[in-house]
Short mmCIF file of N, CA and C in Angstrom, two decimals:
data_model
loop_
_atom_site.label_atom_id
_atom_site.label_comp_id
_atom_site.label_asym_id
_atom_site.label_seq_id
_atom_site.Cartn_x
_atom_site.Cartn_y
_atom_site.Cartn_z
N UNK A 67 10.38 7.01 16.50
CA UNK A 67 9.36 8.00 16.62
C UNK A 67 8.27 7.47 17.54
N UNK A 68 8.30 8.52 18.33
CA UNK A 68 6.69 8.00 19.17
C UNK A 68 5.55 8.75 18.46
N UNK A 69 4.24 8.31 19.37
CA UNK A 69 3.11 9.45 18.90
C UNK A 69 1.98 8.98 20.61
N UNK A 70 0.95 10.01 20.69
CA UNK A 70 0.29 9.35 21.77
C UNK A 70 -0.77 9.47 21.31
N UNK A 71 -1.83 9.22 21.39
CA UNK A 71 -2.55 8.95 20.53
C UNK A 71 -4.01 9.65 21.19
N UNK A 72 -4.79 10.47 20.95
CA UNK A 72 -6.05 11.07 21.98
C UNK A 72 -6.86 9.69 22.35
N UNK A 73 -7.78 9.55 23.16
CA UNK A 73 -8.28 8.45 23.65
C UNK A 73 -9.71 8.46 22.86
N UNK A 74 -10.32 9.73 22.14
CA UNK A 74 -11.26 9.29 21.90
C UNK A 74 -11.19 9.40 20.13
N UNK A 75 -10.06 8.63 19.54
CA UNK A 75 -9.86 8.58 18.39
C UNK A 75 -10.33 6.80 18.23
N UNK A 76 -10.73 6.36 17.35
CA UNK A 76 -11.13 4.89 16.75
C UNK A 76 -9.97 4.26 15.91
N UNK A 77 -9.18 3.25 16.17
CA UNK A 77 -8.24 2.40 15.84
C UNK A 77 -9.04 1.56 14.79
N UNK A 78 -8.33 1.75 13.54
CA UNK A 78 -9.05 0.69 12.36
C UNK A 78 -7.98 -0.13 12.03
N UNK A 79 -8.18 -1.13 11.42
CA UNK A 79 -7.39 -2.48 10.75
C UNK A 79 -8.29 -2.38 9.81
N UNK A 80 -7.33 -2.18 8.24
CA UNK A 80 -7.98 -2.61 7.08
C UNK A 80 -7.14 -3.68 6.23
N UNK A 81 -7.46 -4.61 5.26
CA UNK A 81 -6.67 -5.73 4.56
C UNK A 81 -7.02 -5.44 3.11
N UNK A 82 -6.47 -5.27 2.13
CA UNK A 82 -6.68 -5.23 1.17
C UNK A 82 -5.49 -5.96 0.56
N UNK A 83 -5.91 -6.72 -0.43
CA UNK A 83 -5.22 -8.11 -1.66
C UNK A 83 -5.32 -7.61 -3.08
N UNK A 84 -4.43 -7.93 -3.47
CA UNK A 84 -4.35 -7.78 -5.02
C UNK A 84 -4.96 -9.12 -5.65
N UNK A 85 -5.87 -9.20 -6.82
CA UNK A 85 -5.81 -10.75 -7.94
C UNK A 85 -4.79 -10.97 -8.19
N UNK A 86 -4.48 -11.83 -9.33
CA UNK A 86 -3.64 -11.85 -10.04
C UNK A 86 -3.53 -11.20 -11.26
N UNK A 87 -3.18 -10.21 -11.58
CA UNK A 87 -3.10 -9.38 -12.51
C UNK A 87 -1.78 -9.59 -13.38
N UNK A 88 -1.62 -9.01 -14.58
CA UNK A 88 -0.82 -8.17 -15.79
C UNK A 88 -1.04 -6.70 -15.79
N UNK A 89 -0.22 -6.46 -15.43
CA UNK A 89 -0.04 -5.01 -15.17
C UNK A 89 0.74 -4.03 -16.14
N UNK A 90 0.93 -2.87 -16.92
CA UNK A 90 1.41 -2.26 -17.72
C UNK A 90 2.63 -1.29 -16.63
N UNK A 91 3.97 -1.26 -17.27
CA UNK A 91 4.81 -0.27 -16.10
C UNK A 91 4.04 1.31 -15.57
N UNK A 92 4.15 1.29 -14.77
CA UNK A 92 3.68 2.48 -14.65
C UNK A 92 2.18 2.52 -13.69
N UNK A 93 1.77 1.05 -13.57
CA UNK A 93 0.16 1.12 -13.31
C UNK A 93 0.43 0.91 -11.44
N UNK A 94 -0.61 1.05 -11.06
CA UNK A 94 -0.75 0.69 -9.63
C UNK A 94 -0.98 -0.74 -9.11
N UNK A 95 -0.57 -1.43 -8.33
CA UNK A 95 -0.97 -2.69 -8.22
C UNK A 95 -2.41 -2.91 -7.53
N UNK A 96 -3.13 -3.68 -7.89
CA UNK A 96 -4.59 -3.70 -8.33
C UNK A 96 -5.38 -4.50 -6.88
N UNK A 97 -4.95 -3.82 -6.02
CA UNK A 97 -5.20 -3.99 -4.46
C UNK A 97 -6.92 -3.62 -4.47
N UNK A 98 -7.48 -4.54 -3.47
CA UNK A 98 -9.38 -4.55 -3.25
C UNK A 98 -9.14 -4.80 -2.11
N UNK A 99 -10.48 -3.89 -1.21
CA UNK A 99 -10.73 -4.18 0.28
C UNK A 99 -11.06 -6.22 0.35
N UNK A 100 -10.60 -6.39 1.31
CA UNK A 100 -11.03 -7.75 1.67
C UNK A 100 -12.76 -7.63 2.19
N UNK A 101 -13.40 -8.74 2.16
CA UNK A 101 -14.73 -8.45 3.27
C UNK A 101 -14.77 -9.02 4.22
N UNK A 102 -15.30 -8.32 4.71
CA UNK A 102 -15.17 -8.52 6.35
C UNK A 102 -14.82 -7.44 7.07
N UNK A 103 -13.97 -6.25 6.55
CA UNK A 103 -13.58 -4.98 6.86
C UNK A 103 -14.75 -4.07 6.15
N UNK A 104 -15.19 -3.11 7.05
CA UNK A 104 -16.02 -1.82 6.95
C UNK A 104 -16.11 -1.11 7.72
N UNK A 105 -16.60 0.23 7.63
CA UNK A 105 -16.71 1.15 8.36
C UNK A 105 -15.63 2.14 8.82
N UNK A 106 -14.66 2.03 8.35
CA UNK A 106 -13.53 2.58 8.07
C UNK A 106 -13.23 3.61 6.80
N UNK A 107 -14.06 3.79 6.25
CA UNK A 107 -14.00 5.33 5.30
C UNK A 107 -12.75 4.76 4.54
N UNK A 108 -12.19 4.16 4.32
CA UNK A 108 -11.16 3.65 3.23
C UNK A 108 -11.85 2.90 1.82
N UNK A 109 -11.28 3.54 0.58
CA UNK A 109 -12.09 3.11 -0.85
C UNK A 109 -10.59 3.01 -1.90
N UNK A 110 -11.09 1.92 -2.37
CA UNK A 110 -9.85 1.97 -3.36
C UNK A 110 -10.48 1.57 -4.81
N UNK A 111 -10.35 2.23 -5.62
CA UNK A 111 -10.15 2.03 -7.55
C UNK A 111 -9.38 1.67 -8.22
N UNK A 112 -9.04 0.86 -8.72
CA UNK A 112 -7.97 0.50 -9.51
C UNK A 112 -6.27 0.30 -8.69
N UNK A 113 -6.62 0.00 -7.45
CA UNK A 113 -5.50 0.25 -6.73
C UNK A 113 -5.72 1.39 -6.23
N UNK A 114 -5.99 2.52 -6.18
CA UNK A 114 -5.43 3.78 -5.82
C UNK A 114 -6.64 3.93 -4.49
N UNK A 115 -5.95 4.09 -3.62
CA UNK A 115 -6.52 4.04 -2.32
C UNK A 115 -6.88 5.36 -2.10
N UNK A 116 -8.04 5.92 -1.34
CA UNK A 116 -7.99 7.01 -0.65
C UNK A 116 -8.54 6.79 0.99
N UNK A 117 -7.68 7.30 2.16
CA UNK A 117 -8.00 7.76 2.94
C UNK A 117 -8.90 8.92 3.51
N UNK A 118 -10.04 8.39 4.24
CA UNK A 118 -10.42 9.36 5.02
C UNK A 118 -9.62 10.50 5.53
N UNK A 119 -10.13 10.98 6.49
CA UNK A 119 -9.50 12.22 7.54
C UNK A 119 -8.21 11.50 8.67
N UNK A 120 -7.71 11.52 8.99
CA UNK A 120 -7.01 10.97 10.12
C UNK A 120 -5.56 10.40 9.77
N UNK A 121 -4.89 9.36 11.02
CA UNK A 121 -3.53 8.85 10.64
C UNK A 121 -3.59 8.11 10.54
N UNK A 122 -2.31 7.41 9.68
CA UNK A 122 -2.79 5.72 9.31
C UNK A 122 -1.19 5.70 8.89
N UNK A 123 -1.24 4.06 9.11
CA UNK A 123 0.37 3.72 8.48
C UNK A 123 -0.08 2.40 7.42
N UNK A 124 0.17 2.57 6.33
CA UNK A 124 0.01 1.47 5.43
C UNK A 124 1.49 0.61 5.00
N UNK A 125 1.43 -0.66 4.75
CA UNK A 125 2.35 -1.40 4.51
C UNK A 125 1.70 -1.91 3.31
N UNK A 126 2.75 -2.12 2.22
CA UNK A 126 2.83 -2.70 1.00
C UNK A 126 3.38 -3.88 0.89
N UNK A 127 3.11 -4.62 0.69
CA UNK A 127 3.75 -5.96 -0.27
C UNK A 127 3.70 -6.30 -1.49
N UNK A 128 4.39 -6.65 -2.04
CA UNK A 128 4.12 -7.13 -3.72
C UNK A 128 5.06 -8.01 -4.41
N UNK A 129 4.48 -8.95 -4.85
CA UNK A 129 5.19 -10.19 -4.99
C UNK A 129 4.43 -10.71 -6.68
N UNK A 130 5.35 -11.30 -7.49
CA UNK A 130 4.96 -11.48 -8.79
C UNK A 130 5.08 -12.91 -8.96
N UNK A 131 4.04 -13.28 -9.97
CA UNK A 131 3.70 -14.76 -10.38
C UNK A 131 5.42 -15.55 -10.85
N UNK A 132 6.43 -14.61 -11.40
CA UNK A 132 7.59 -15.53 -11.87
C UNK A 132 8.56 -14.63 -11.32
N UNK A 133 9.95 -14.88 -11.04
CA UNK A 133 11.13 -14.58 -10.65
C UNK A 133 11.53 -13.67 -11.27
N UNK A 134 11.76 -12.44 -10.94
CA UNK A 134 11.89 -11.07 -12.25
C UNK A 134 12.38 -9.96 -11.23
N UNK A 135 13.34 -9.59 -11.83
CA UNK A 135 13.84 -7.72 -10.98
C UNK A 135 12.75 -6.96 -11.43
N UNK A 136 12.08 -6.01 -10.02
CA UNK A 136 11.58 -5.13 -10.33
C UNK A 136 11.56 -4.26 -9.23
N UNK A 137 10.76 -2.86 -9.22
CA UNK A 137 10.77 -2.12 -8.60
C UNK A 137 9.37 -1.65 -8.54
N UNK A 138 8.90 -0.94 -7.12
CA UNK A 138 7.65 -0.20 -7.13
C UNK A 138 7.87 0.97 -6.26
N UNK A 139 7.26 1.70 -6.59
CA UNK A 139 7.14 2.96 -5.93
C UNK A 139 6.24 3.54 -4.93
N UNK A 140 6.04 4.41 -4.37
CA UNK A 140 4.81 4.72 -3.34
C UNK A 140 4.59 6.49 -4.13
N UNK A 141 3.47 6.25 -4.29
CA UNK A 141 2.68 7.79 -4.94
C UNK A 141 1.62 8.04 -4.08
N UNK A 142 1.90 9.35 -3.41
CA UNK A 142 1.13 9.60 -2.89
C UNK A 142 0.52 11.24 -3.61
N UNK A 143 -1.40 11.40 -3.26
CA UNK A 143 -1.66 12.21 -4.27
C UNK A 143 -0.95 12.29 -5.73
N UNK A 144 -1.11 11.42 -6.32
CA UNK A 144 -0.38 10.80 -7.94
C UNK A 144 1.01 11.38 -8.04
N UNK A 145 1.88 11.78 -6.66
CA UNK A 145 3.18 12.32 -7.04
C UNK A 145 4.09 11.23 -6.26
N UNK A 146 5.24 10.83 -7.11
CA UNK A 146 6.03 9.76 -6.31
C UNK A 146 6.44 10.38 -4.58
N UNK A 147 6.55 9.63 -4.18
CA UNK A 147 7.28 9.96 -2.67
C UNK A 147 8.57 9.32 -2.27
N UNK A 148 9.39 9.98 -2.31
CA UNK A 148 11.04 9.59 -2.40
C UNK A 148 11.49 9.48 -0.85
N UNK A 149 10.91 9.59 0.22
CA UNK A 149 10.82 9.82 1.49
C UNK A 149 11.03 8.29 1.84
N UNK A 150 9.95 7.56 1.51
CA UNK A 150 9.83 6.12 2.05
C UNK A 150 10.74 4.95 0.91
N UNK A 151 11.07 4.08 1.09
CA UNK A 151 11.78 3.50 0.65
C UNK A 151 10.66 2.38 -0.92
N UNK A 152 11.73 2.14 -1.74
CA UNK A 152 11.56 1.57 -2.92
C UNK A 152 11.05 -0.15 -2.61
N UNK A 153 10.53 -0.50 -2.74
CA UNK A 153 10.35 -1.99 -3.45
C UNK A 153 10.88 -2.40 -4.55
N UNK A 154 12.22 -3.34 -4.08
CA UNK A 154 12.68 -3.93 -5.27
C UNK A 154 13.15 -5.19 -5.00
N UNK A 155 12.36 -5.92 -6.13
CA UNK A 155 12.27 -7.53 -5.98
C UNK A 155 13.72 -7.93 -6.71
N UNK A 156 13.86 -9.11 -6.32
CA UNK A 156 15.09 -9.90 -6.94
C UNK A 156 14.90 -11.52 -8.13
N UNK A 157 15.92 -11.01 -9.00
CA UNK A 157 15.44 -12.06 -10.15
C UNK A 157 16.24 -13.34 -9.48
N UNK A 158 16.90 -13.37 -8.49
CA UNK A 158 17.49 -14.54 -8.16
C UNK A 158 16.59 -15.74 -7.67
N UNK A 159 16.84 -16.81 -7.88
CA UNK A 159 15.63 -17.65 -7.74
C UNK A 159 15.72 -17.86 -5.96
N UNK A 160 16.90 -17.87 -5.53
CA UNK A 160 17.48 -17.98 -4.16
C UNK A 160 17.12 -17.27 -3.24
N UNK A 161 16.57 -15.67 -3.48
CA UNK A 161 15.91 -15.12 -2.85
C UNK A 161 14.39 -15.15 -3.28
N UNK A 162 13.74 -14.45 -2.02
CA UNK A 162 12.16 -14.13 -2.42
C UNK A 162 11.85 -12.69 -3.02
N UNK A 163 10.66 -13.11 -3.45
CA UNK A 163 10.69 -11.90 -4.53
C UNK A 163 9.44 -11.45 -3.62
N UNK A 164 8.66 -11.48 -2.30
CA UNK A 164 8.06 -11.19 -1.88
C UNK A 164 8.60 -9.64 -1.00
N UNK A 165 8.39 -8.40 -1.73
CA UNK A 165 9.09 -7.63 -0.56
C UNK A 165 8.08 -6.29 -0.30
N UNK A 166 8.66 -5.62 0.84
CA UNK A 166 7.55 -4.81 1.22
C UNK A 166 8.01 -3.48 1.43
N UNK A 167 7.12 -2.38 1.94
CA UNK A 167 7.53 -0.76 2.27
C UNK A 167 6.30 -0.64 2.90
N UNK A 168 6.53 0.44 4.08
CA UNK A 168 5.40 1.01 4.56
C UNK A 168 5.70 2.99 4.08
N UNK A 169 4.95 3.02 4.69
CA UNK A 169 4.73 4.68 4.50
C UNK A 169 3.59 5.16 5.78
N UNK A 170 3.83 6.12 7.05
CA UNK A 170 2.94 6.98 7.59
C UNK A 170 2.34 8.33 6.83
N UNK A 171 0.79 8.40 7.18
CA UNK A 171 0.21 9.13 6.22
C UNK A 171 -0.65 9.93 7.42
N UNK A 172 -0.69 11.81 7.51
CA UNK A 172 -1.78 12.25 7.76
C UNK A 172 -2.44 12.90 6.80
N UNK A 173 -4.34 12.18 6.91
CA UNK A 173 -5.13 12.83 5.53
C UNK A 173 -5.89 13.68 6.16
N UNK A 174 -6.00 14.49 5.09
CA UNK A 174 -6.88 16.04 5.50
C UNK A 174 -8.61 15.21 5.12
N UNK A 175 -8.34 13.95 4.32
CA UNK A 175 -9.88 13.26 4.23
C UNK A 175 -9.84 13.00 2.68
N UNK A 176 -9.42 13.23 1.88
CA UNK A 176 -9.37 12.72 0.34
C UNK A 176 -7.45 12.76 -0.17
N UNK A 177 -6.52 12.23 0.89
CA UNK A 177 -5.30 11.43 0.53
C UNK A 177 -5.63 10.40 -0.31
N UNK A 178 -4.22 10.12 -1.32
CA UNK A 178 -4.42 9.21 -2.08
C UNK A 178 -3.41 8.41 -2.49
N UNK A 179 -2.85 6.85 -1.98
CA UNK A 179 -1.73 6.26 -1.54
C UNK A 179 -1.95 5.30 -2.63
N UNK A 180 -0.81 5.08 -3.89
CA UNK A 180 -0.92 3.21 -4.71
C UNK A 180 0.62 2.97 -4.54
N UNK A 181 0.75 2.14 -4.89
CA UNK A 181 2.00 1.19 -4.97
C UNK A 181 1.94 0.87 -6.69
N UNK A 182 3.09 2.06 -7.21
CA UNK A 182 3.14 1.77 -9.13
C UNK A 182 4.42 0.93 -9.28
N UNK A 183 3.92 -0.15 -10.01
CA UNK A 183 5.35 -0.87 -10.45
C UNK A 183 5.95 -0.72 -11.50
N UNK A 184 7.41 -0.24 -11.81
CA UNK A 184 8.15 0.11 -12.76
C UNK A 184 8.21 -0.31 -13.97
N UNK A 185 7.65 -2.09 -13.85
CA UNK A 185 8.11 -2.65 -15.08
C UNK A 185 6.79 -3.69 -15.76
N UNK A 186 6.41 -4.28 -16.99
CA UNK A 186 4.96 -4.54 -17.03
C UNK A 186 5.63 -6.56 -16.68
N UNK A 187 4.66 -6.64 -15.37
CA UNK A 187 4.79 -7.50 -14.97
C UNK A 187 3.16 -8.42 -14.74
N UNK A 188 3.27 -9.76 -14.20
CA UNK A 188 2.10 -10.10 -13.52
C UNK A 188 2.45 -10.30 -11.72
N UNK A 189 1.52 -9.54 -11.26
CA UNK A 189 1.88 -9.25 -10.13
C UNK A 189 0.52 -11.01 -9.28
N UNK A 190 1.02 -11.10 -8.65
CA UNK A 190 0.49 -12.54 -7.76
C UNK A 190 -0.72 -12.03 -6.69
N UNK A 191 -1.43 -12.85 -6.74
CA UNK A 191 -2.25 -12.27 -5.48
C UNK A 191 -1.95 -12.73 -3.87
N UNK A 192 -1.00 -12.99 -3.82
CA UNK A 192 -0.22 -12.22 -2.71
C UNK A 192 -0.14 -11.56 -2.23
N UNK A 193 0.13 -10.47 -3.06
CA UNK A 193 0.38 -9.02 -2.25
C UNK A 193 -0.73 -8.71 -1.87
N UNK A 194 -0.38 -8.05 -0.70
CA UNK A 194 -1.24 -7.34 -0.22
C UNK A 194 -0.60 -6.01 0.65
N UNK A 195 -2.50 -5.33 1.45
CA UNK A 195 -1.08 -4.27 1.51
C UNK A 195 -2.42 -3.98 2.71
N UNK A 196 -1.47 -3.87 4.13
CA UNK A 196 -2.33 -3.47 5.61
C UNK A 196 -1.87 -1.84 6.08
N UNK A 197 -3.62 -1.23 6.38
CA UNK A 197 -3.32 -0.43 6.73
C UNK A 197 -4.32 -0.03 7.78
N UNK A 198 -3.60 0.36 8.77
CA UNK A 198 -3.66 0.85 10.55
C UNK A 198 -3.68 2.44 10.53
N UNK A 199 -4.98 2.50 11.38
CA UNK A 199 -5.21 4.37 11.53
C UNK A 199 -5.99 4.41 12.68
N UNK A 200 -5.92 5.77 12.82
CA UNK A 200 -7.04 6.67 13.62
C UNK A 200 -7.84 7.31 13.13
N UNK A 201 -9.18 7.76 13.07
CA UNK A 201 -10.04 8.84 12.61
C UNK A 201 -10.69 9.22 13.59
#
């Protein structure tokens, strides 16, 4: 897919990290703006991100404190999105359990993007999750 992009749109880079959390199945992973990033109209609660107005492509990562199968999902406006692909970690010690998904998003200005993990885990602060836009 291409896109071209108008010239007088503003290119943002945002970083947001998860702690280390315990998480209940079902919850969002518990992603915070980094500092140093502002001015970008991006706010997140409890994980649950909302976008401003504009396009943006966010990437997920999520990676857990011990070796464990799991899965996460991408919800967008609190409804799963079956479009973009699953996050699912591996209990094998041989592989990494560090894995990722992106998702492209256009917001009308109050979109709302988390990453819910299936199973009640402690998720690492590792993960993190970058997201690239226009407004």
């Amino acid at each position: 897919m291409t896109y071209n992009v108008k010239a007088n749109k503003t290119l943002y880079a945002v970083h947001l990290q998860s702690t280390e959390s315990s998480i209940s199945s079902g919850d969002a992973i518990p992603y915070a703006i980094e500092n140093g990033t502002s001015g970008h109209g991006v706010t997140v609660s409890s994980g649950v991100i909302t976008l401003p107005s504009g396009e943006w492509l966010i990437s997920f990562t999520a990676e857990l404190t011990t070796t464990a199968s799991f899965t996460a999902d991408i919800y967008l406006d609190s409804s799963i999105n079956t479009t973009f692909p699953t996050i699912r970690g591996s209990s094998s010690t041989g592989e990494s359990n560090l894995d990722s998904t992106a998702i492209p998003i256009r917001s009308n200005g109050s979109t709302t993007v988390e990453l819910r993990i299936n199973s009640a885990e402690t998720v690492s602060s590792n993960s993190d999750c970058l997201i690239y836009g226009y407004k």
